[in-house]
XYZ file of C-alpha atoms in Angstrom:
624
model
C -51.909 -65.837 2.949
C -53.545 -68.419 0.275
C -53.509 -65.137 -1.900
C -49.557 -64.459 -1.756
C -48.728 -68.410 -1.700
C -50.776 -68.373 -5.108
C -48.895 -65.641 -6.294
C -45.405 -66.461 -5.740
C -46.456 -69.857 -7.038
C -47.478 -68.101 -10.037
C -44.292 -66.066 -10.544
C -42.180 -69.449 -9.866
C -44.481 -71.125 -12.608
C -43.694 -67.954 -14.979
C -39.740 -67.851 -14.248
C -39.612 -71.515 -15.076
C -41.080 -71.097 -18.105
C -38.966 -68.240 -19.270
C -35.940 -70.821 -18.684
C -34.289 -72.419 -21.940
C -32.255 -75.586 -22.554
C -28.781 -74.903 -23.467
C -27.402 -74.809 -26.852
C -24.304 -77.205 -26.285
C -22.205 -75.467 -29.281
C -21.403 -72.915 -27.489
C -19.745 -74.916 -24.627
C -16.107 -73.804 -26.034
C -16.592 -70.683 -26.480
C -17.772 -70.363 -22.755
C -14.418 -71.801 -22.004
C -12.389 -69.879 -23.685
C -13.767 -66.414 -22.604
C -13.278 -67.267 -19.125
C -9.660 -69.120 -19.384
C -7.217 -68.759 -16.305
C -3.933 -67.874 -17.413
C -0.384 -68.094 -15.929
C 2.369 -65.754 -16.358
C 6.047 -65.064 -16.052
C 7.153 -62.519 -13.102
C 6.998 -59.310 -15.894
C 2.675 -60.424 -16.307
C 3.298 -59.722 -20.446
C 4.222 -63.589 -21.063
C 1.845 -65.999 -20.850
C 3.270 -69.196 -19.916
C -0.005 -71.668 -20.120
C -3.526 -70.719 -21.405
C -5.364 -73.460 -19.781
C -8.062 -73.522 -22.344
C -5.976 -72.228 -25.432
C -6.170 -74.490 -28.157
C -9.665 -76.845 -26.389
C -9.649 -79.866 -28.782
C -13.156 -80.831 -28.914
C -14.447 -83.755 -31.479
C -18.264 -84.151 -31.333
C -19.074 -88.170 -32.158
C -22.843 -89.612 -32.708
C -24.170 -91.795 -29.959
C -23.137 -94.960 -31.765
C -19.745 -93.875 -32.002
C -19.300 -93.942 -28.720
C -20.040 -97.854 -27.308
C -21.205 -99.379 -24.395
C -18.210 -100.089 -22.327
C -17.008 -95.947 -21.622
C -20.883 -95.349 -21.293
C -21.451 -97.890 -18.686
C -18.345 -97.153 -16.880
C -19.322 -93.564 -16.758
C -22.809 -94.293 -15.531
C -20.973 -96.932 -12.751
C -18.839 -94.449 -11.194
C -20.543 -91.295 -11.690
C -24.766 -92.262 -12.140
C -25.583 -95.264 -11.022
C -29.567 -94.436 -10.921
C -29.221 -92.589 -14.155
C -31.383 -95.213 -15.659
C -34.078 -94.918 -13.515
C -34.567 -90.691 -12.320
C -35.756 -88.339 -14.234
C -32.796 -85.927 -13.890
C -32.973 -85.288 -10.168
C -31.563 -88.142 -7.845
C -33.615 -88.225 -4.786
C -31.644 -90.546 -2.913
C -27.976 -89.224 -3.942
C -29.462 -85.736 -2.929
C -30.176 -87.408 0.877
C -26.706 -88.866 0.886
C -25.110 -85.644 -0.032
C -27.245 -83.802 2.417
C -26.556 -85.897 5.032
C -22.719 -86.085 5.120
C -22.797 -81.805 4.840
C -24.745 -82.326 8.579
C -22.256 -85.259 10.056
C -19.093 -83.934 8.809
C -19.683 -80.498 7.543
C -17.738 -78.765 4.904
C -18.476 -78.173 1.250
C -22.101 -79.902 0.153
C -20.468 -82.338 -3.002
C -22.323 -85.390 -4.704
C -25.701 -85.936 -5.168
C -26.004 -84.228 -8.681
C -27.242 -86.832 -11.692
C -25.285 -87.404 -15.258
C -28.461 -84.644 -16.427
C -27.424 -82.102 -13.955
C -23.810 -82.007 -14.490
C -24.635 -81.766 -17.938
C -26.174 -78.592 -17.345
C -24.159 -77.171 -15.213
C -21.179 -77.188 -17.627
C -22.789 -76.171 -20.599
C -24.776 -73.389 -19.349
C -24.836 -72.744 -16.105
C -22.124 -71.215 -13.937
C -20.384 -72.851 -11.158
C -21.598 -70.263 -8.726
C -22.842 -71.652 -5.170
C -25.877 -70.299 -4.691
C -29.498 -71.627 -4.317
C -30.870 -69.981 -7.610
C -28.113 -71.493 -9.626
C -29.104 -75.387 -8.348
C -32.633 -74.739 -8.501
C -31.750 -73.611 -12.373
C -29.861 -76.506 -12.616
C -32.716 -79.092 -10.836
C -35.401 -77.274 -13.454
C -33.310 -77.565 -16.332
C -32.766 -81.055 -15.734
C -36.358 -82.159 -15.396
C -36.784 -80.369 -18.505
C -33.840 -81.667 -20.426
C -35.201 -85.407 -19.502
C -38.471 -84.642 -21.107
C -36.717 -83.814 -24.608
C -34.052 -86.269 -24.768
C -33.682 -89.972 -24.018
C -31.117 -91.415 -21.667
C -28.623 -92.376 -24.648
C -28.791 -88.679 -26.314
C -28.080 -87.231 -22.799
C -25.386 -89.953 -21.907
C -23.747 -89.109 -25.336
C -24.112 -85.120 -24.687
C -21.876 -85.629 -21.574
C -19.708 -87.808 -22.822
C -19.161 -85.244 -25.773
C -18.983 -82.413 -23.070
C -16.789 -83.562 -20.768
C -13.238 -82.533 -19.709
C -10.676 -85.244 -19.312
C -7.532 -82.014 -18.442
C -6.028 -79.044 -19.792
C -7.200 -78.823 -23.207
C -9.197 -82.127 -23.962
C -12.707 -82.029 -23.943
C -15.180 -84.671 -25.021
C -14.771 -88.476 -25.374
C -13.392 -88.861 -28.610
C -10.633 -86.496 -28.234
C -10.002 -87.914 -24.778
C -9.494 -91.612 -26.536
C -7.788 -90.161 -29.287
C -4.933 -88.519 -27.129
C -4.571 -91.474 -24.303
C -4.927 -94.679 -26.552
C -4.991 -93.606 -30.071
C -8.414 -95.042 -31.166
C -12.022 -94.257 -31.262
C -14.447 -94.941 -27.854
C -16.044 -97.465 -29.299
C -13.095 -99.605 -29.851
C -11.966 -99.231 -25.946
C -11.345 -102.208 -23.662
C -12.969 -102.252 -20.538
C -9.706 -101.257 -18.619
C -8.910 -98.192 -20.849
C -12.814 -97.355 -20.725
C -12.900 -97.655 -16.595
C -9.424 -95.076 -16.660
C -11.125 -92.397 -18.956
C -14.248 -92.501 -16.730
C -12.412 -91.834 -13.751
C -10.668 -88.904 -15.074
C -13.308 -86.290 -14.937
C -13.839 -85.605 -11.455
C -11.069 -83.910 -11.116
C -9.125 -83.830 -14.705
C -5.514 -82.324 -13.238
C -5.687 -84.641 -10.414
C -6.345 -88.108 -12.148
C -4.598 -86.714 -15.646
C -1.996 -90.142 -16.704
C 0.694 -87.506 -17.982
C 0.697 -85.637 -13.569
C 2.309 -87.281 -10.411
C -0.868 -88.884 -9.135
C -1.070 -92.267 -11.262
C -1.226 -94.395 -8.136
C -4.468 -92.455 -7.491
C -5.773 -93.293 -10.914
C -4.789 -96.536 -10.536
C -7.142 -96.760 -7.334
C -9.633 -94.897 -8.922
C -9.780 -96.976 -12.566
C -10.250 -99.989 -9.641
C -13.470 -98.292 -7.911
C -14.658 -97.887 -11.395
C -14.826 -101.628 -12.315
C -15.770 -102.755 -9.083
C -18.688 -100.733 -9.312
C -19.785 -102.300 -12.698
C -19.401 -105.472 -11.303
C -21.693 -104.687 -8.439
C -24.496 -103.308 -10.933
C -24.008 -106.408 -13.152
C -22.676 -104.539 -16.038
C -19.879 -106.948 -16.352
C -18.899 -110.290 -15.140
C -16.687 -111.572 -12.361
C -14.356 -112.961 -14.913
C -14.302 -109.612 -17.194
C -13.852 -107.784 -13.958
C -10.630 -109.752 -12.866
C -9.787 -109.513 -16.217
C -9.837 -105.857 -16.665
C -8.423 -105.022 -13.458
C -5.467 -106.756 -14.156
C -4.619 -105.478 -17.735
C -1.799 -103.787 -18.148
C -3.030 -100.069 -20.088
C -0.320 -98.080 -21.708
C -0.968 -94.860 -22.579
C 0.624 -92.552 -25.390
C 3.220 -90.010 -24.505
C 1.966 -86.658 -24.114
C 1.595 -83.959 -27.138
C 3.654 -81.152 -26.647
C 1.600 -78.194 -26.490
C 1.475 -74.598 -26.402
C 3.532 -74.268 -22.928
C 6.516 -72.836 -21.331
C 8.360 -74.423 -17.846
C 5.816 -76.856 -17.975
C 7.316 -78.330 -14.691
C 6.930 -74.910 -13.332
C 3.570 -74.619 -14.327
C 1.828 -78.225 -13.563
C 3.950 -77.094 -10.165
C 1.545 -74.219 -9.850
C -1.557 -75.524 -11.360
C -1.154 -78.188 -8.326
C -0.839 -75.488 -6.014
C -4.692 -73.804 -7.797
C -6.025 -77.477 -7.752
C -5.956 -77.393 -3.665
C -6.792 -74.073 -3.202
C -9.857 -73.162 -5.752
C -10.853 -76.318 -6.765
C -11.538 -78.175 -10.761
C -14.159 -75.647 -11.604
C -12.495 -72.910 -10.681
C -9.200 -73.855 -12.311
C -10.617 -74.810 -15.465
C -13.544 -71.725 -15.948
C -12.913 -68.718 -13.474
C -10.894 -66.772 -15.704
C -7.701 -66.922 -13.201
C -4.847 -64.481 -13.811
C -1.595 -65.910 -11.909
C 1.547 -63.935 -12.020
C 4.277 -66.181 -11.093
C 7.493 -65.467 -9.715
C 9.342 -67.158 -12.752
C 12.301 -65.087 -14.188
C 11.261 -66.511 -18.059
C 14.885 -65.347 -19.325
C 16.751 -66.995 -16.376
C 14.037 -70.450 -17.435
C 15.039 -70.823 -21.058
C 18.727 -70.889 -20.069
C 18.428 -73.237 -17.224
C 16.231 -75.149 -19.731
C 18.838 -75.143 -22.367
C 21.779 -75.941 -20.063
C 19.827 -79.136 -18.217
C 19.008 -80.662 -21.864
C 22.593 -79.842 -23.210
C 24.647 -81.324 -20.322
C 21.911 -84.566 -19.983
C 22.621 -85.245 -23.503
C 26.419 -85.006 -22.457
C 26.333 -87.185 -19.428
C 24.046 -89.902 -20.884
C 26.903 -90.688 -23.365
C 30.149 -90.159 -21.145
C 28.346 -91.527 -17.677
C 25.271 -93.013 -18.506
C 23.228 -90.791 -16.879
C 20.106 -89.749 -19.282
C 18.553 -86.545 -17.099
C 18.924 -83.791 -15.178
C 16.674 -80.935 -13.425
C 17.575 -77.572 -11.275
C 15.670 -75.109 -9.453
C 16.670 -71.282 -8.796
C 15.785 -69.372 -6.031
C 16.149 -66.123 -4.560
C 17.062 -66.504 -1.363
C 16.167 -63.122 -0.493
C 12.732 -63.359 -1.158
C 12.021 -66.937 -1.592
C 10.821 -66.417 -5.096
C 11.306 -69.587 -7.401
C 13.169 -67.820 -10.590
C 13.081 -71.573 -12.621
C 12.204 -74.691 -12.366
C 13.513 -77.408 -14.944
C 12.035 -80.809 -13.929
C 14.018 -83.418 -16.308
C 16.178 -82.415 -19.786
C 12.524 -82.635 -21.820
C 9.059 -82.789 -20.527
C 8.067 -84.395 -23.491
C 10.360 -87.135 -23.524
C 8.202 -90.304 -22.831
C 11.831 -92.359 -22.751
C 12.858 -90.244 -19.982
C 9.882 -90.011 -18.206
C 10.267 -86.373 -19.294
C 7.157 -85.403 -17.354
C 8.199 -86.861 -13.999
C 9.171 -83.534 -11.929
C 12.190 -84.336 -10.256
C 12.686 -81.063 -8.618
C 10.050 -81.956 -6.236
C 10.481 -85.909 -6.052
C 12.323 -87.448 -2.847
C 16.084 -88.820 -3.262
C 18.913 -89.181 -1.441
C 20.796 -86.100 -1.241
C 24.407 -87.283 -0.272
C 26.865 -85.632 0.709
C 25.379 -82.009 -0.067
C 23.244 -82.919 3.072
C 26.197 -82.312 5.163
C 26.331 -78.266 5.690
C 22.960 -79.057 7.758
C 25.113 -80.835 10.182
C 28.002 -78.904 10.510
C 25.380 -76.035 10.700
C 24.346 -77.874 14.103
C 27.977 -78.171 15.477
C 29.251 -74.686 14.665
C 25.429 -73.580 16.854
C 26.813 -75.573 19.433
C 30.067 -74.092 19.590
C 32.126 -76.491 17.820
C 34.344 -74.161 15.317
C 36.043 -74.483 11.922
C 39.021 -75.540 13.454
C 37.517 -78.010 15.670
C 39.796 -81.135 14.665
C 38.538 -84.542 14.192
C 40.679 -88.192 13.288
C 39.890 -89.537 9.725
C 40.845 -92.850 10.486
C 39.083 -96.817 10.160
C 36.408 -96.013 12.467
C 33.195 -98.628 13.792
C 30.392 -97.124 14.783
C 28.203 -100.232 15.736
C 28.717 -101.933 19.185
C 27.950 -105.407 17.505
C 30.818 -105.720 15.700
C 34.918 -105.333 16.344
C 36.828 -102.615 15.325
C 37.977 -104.083 11.858
C 34.364 -104.615 11.193
C 33.768 -107.981 12.190
C 30.403 -109.187 13.693
C 30.823 -109.872 17.793
C 28.464 -112.269 19.792
C 26.418 -113.736 17.139
C 25.623 -110.838 15.464
C 25.584 -110.185 11.451
C 27.635 -108.248 9.239
C 24.770 -106.151 7.931
C 24.725 -104.293 12.002
C 28.551 -103.067 11.534
C 28.724 -99.800 10.565
C 32.575 -98.567 9.342
C 31.933 -95.723 6.393
C 34.864 -95.097 3.974
C 35.756 -92.133 2.116
C 35.290 -91.406 -1.693
C 38.793 -92.462 -2.629
C 38.812 -95.282 0.323
C 42.168 -93.275 1.786
C 41.924 -91.649 5.465
C 43.795 -88.483 6.417
C 44.536 -88.538 10.470
C 43.767 -85.397 12.183
C 41.718 -82.823 10.131
C 39.985 -79.484 10.922
C 36.159 -79.224 10.572
C 36.759 -76.347 7.838
C 38.784 -78.951 5.638
C 36.629 -81.833 6.508
C 33.502 -79.972 5.062
C 35.183 -78.602 1.864
C 36.885 -81.705 0.979
C 33.485 -84.113 1.737
C 35.479 -86.590 4.038
C 32.654 -88.872 5.243
C 34.183 -90.525 8.346
C 34.194 -87.069 10.335
C 30.915 -85.867 8.931
C 29.577 -89.623 10.450
C 31.636 -88.410 13.909
C 30.160 -85.378 13.587
C 26.499 -86.097 13.296
C 27.299 -88.634 16.376
C 28.193 -85.814 18.528
C 25.711 -83.309 17.267
C 22.727 -85.788 17.939
C 20.749 -86.893 14.873
C 17.671 -85.701 16.715
C 19.218 -82.069 17.101
C 21.221 -82.514 13.273
C 16.929 -83.273 12.258
C 15.766 -80.171 14.196
C 18.147 -77.661 12.230
C 17.087 -79.219 9.217
C 13.431 -78.951 9.360
C 14.294 -74.997 10.680
C 15.501 -74.785 7.194
C 13.197 -76.255 4.932
C 13.288 -80.071 4.930
C 10.162 -81.560 5.616
C 10.557 -85.253 4.562
C 12.786 -86.433 7.708
C 9.954 -86.998 9.251
C 10.843 -89.529 11.871
C 14.296 -89.843 13.715
C 14.109 -93.573 14.876
C 14.006 -94.023 10.930
C 17.901 -92.822 10.185
C 21.309 -93.941 11.432
C 24.666 -92.103 11.289
C 24.306 -92.920 7.708
C 21.547 -90.042 7.247
C 24.894 -87.152 7.215
C 26.132 -88.805 3.710
C 22.308 -88.736 2.234
C 20.398 -91.975 4.175
C 17.306 -89.885 4.723
C 15.360 -88.595 0.871
C 14.191 -84.944 0.525
C 13.783 -82.567 -2.983
C 15.930 -80.507 -4.531
C 13.518 -77.871 -3.926
C 13.834 -78.253 -0.349
C 17.231 -78.606 -0.328
C 18.107 -75.631 -2.376
C 15.680 -73.412 -0.353
C 17.098 -74.515 2.717
C 20.417 -73.863 0.926
C 19.117 -70.246 1.214
C 19.490 -69.521 4.852
C 23.080 -69.791 4.794
C 23.336 -67.127 1.702
C 20.622 -65.414 4.003
C 22.803 -65.449 6.912
C 20.285 -67.273 9.042
C 17.096 -65.919 7.750
C 14.747 -68.152 6.173
C 12.325 -67.239 3.327
C 9.935 -70.233 2.428
C 10.050 -70.766 -1.713
C 6.995 -69.465 -3.124
C 5.606 -69.241 -6.989
C 3.167 -66.760 -7.183
C 3.129 -63.052 -7.061
C -0.432 -62.882 -7.760
C -3.909 -64.294 -8.218
C -6.647 -62.420 -9.165
C -10.078 -63.328 -10.743
C -11.689 -62.051 -13.908
C -12.963 -59.000 -12.703
C -9.452 -58.273 -11.587
C -9.954 -58.562 -7.779
C -6.560 -59.489 -5.904
C -7.715 -63.361 -4.394
C -3.950 -63.926 -3.153
C -0.862 -62.043 -2.984
C 2.488 -63.051 -2.113
C 3.525 -62.432 1.349
C 6.924 -63.514 2.539
C 7.204 -64.506 5.856
C 10.657 -64.858 7.063
C 12.314 -66.468 10.200
C 15.403 -66.291 11.970
C 16.351 -69.938 12.160
C 20.666 -70.104 12.512
C 23.329 -67.619 14.013
C 25.011 -65.222 11.778
C 28.204 -66.274 12.451
C 27.276 -70.101 11.976
C 26.235 -69.245 8.489
C 29.331 -67.205 7.984
C 31.517 -69.609 8.890
C 29.749 -72.432 6.585
C 30.062 -69.580 3.650
C 32.973 -69.241 4.083
C 34.358 -72.922 3.980
C 32.174 -73.880 0.895
C 33.352 -70.867 -1.345
C 37.214 -71.653 -0.220
C 38.472 -73.166 -3.486
C 41.705 -73.534 -1.922
C 40.361 -75.748 0.951
C 38.495 -77.627 -1.596
C 41.231 -78.449 -4.023
C 42.417 -81.834 -2.696
C 39.238 -82.918 -3.580
C 38.124 -81.553 -6.663
C 40.819 -79.421 -7.981
C 41.591 -76.123 -8.551
C 39.577 -75.558 -11.606
C 36.616 -77.348 -10.900
C 32.738 -76.831 -11.845
C 32.974 -75.195 -8.666
C 34.400 -71.824 -9.412
C 32.978 -68.864 -10.636
C 36.232 -66.981 -11.027
C 35.537 -63.405 -9.370
C 32.604 -64.916 -7.660
C 31.988 -65.270 -4.220
C 29.841 -68.183 -4.352
C 29.407 -71.310 -1.783
C 29.046 -74.679 -2.982
C 28.775 -78.623 -2.302
C 28.650 -81.638 -3.876
C 26.486 -84.646 -3.674
C 26.872 -88.163 -4.537
C 24.693 -91.634 -3.513
C 25.710 -94.759 -3.359
C 26.441 -96.282 -6.869
C 26.114 -93.186 -8.422
C 22.272 -93.384 -8.555
C 22.169 -89.471 -8.179
C 24.176 -86.836 -8.301
C 23.776 -83.391 -6.843
C 25.198 -79.475 -6.554
C 24.143 -76.921 -4.594
C 25.482 -73.308 -4.017
C 24.356 -69.909 -3.703
C 25.493 -66.415 -3.546
C 23.907 -63.576 -1.301
C 21.283 -63.443 -4.423
C 20.732 -66.762 -5.705
C 20.819 -70.121 -4.941
C 20.754 -72.616 -7.613
C 20.305 -76.902 -7.111
C 21.400 -79.097 -9.938
C 20.672 -82.772 -9.765
C 21.699 -85.245 -12.578
C 20.960 -89.238 -12.304
C 18.158 -91.350 -14.098
C 14.669 -91.728 -13.042
C 14.912 -95.300 -12.338
C 17.974 -95.396 -10.208
C 20.279 -96.826 -12.861
C 23.907 -96.576 -11.757
C 26.218 -93.510 -13.191
C 29.864 -93.865 -13.881
C 30.392 -90.541 -12.211
C 29.294 -88.327 -9.579
C 27.771 -85.052 -8.181
C 30.762 -82.112 -9.262
C 31.463 -84.330 -13.009
C 27.742 -84.307 -13.878
C 25.376 -82.010 -11.714
C 28.564 -79.106 -11.313
C 28.432 -77.642 -15.000
C 24.607 -77.652 -14.935
C 25.243 -75.799 -11.401
C 27.631 -73.135 -13.000
C 26.433 -72.596 -15.883
C 22.783 -71.577 -14.551
C 24.184 -69.626 -11.405
C 27.168 -67.763 -14.321
C 23.691 -66.780 -15.926
C 21.870 -65.875 -12.954
C 24.409 -63.504 -11.463
C 24.469 -61.473 -14.614
C 20.605 -59.892 -13.262
C 21.445 -60.162 -9.729
C 24.639 -59.670 -8.849
C 25.766 -60.754 -5.802
C 28.018 -59.487 -3.011
C 30.692 -60.442 -1.206
C 30.475 -63.145 1.819
C 31.079 -61.374 5.339
C 34.157 -63.352 7.210
C 32.722 -65.296 10.271
C 33.642 -63.832 13.464
C 36.699 -65.402 16.062
C 35.627 -67.958 18.403
C 37.414 -67.614 21.639
C 39.017 -70.850 22.532
C 37.977 -71.115 25.995
C 34.163 -71.401 24.708
C 35.554 -74.501 22.269
C 33.645 -77.951 23.134
């Protein structure tokens, strides 16, 4: 046993002696060689190479500055100046969390270990790799000073996309050298490498970046790197990031939508270094046309109505595949916060929500010929019929909805009421259907944002609850498929660098509405004669010779303009407005309608539709 032990120890010593320190100059080459790429649906057009044109400038230690060094040590490795490459206390904490809470063992790695991992080793989770990491960290600590190690780390650290190293990050985000960074700016930058995609100031988690920045500053204060006065000043400092610079990227909103998914499923390291090949659902030709249409109409809307921005999404309702996604008129336009993806943002949908309530009514037995009265109506028992408070109640407790033109039409069929977007009848129908049942119907079609029925009143039917353009467009797809929901999809397949398939598209269809219910909806929304009293005979909702069902939506003060419509082969949703909710002069059909029309007209060239099937007649004897 002793002899065997000596033999094993000797083998370990020999193996350790053969391990070499990393070649830091090979870092960029290794990154590019294993770069993740996102393709269009053909697998031939690269939409984005995550590490294409990597930017990294190595600078000397004295050019880095103490603020960023201290911030990085505070958040990444507070024992950095006291350990020999391995933090046994940090390792013990990581093991404890693993044992107590389960899951992956995370944390415990020192800055020295992270430097070794970033420059020499792979991201595989094996004991042998971890042992190599520990041994090389110990060797590196004996070879270099602490200042040299922290400088190397900062020269190698990832800051999102193609940005590596503190020099590139500092210049990209703030236009200055690292030694000139303020305390707050340093805190922001030190917060990013933990998850560069998630914490990027150019993505959708700015609030989380702000929280982590404050955590950095608190750690610096606790470690006595800064005084209380410096801590308070930095915490309250308003920092402006430079606008994101254009890179070689196609369909940027869609690409980063996919990247968010990849990050959640595979993690930052695999995403940045794993060499994944991602075949997306995007139709690149339709995407280019959609971008052109959105940009052109947004500029026209800005001049005519004050609506600076626009967005659109196109989906194949029979598969759920996203064919085009344009989250703003220009991703790189800072003035309109162009990198914000409106397609996935919560907005009030206005009257474009009405078809869900009508569908719920038709499911209960109401028909297109059912008549309700479009007359002034008070829906609150806190007020009289004229909208005046009674019994000491307040005026804002009254609810007397009006129509877009402040007119009332008397008795009206549900078909004409939906086609002409009459608010009073829609509110009455929601009252009859019930808010909970209406929300249940919307959820079955794919609307996930209406989580608590108690939060919404009867104004829900005219857009009182927030949802996203992506979910609304996908939900309209259920009408196109005669009641079968195909959840939206953005990825066809994902394979690793060896060609092994990690993930493949799977359609999970579900029948959520009766066939005849959807046929009634399609019949109404495609009837140009029925909607002519509101929209005119030659509106942007008409595509000559094509069976296309379409509904508009406009929120209070024209803050949002929506148009969502479908054929049997494509569903398109369009939005126009301002990210900051500044009111516009016009609404849905006028501003979003032309965008919808042009994109749909392009989409059906390669996705020819069939005609809608006429709804079955319902026996009058079973009408409610």
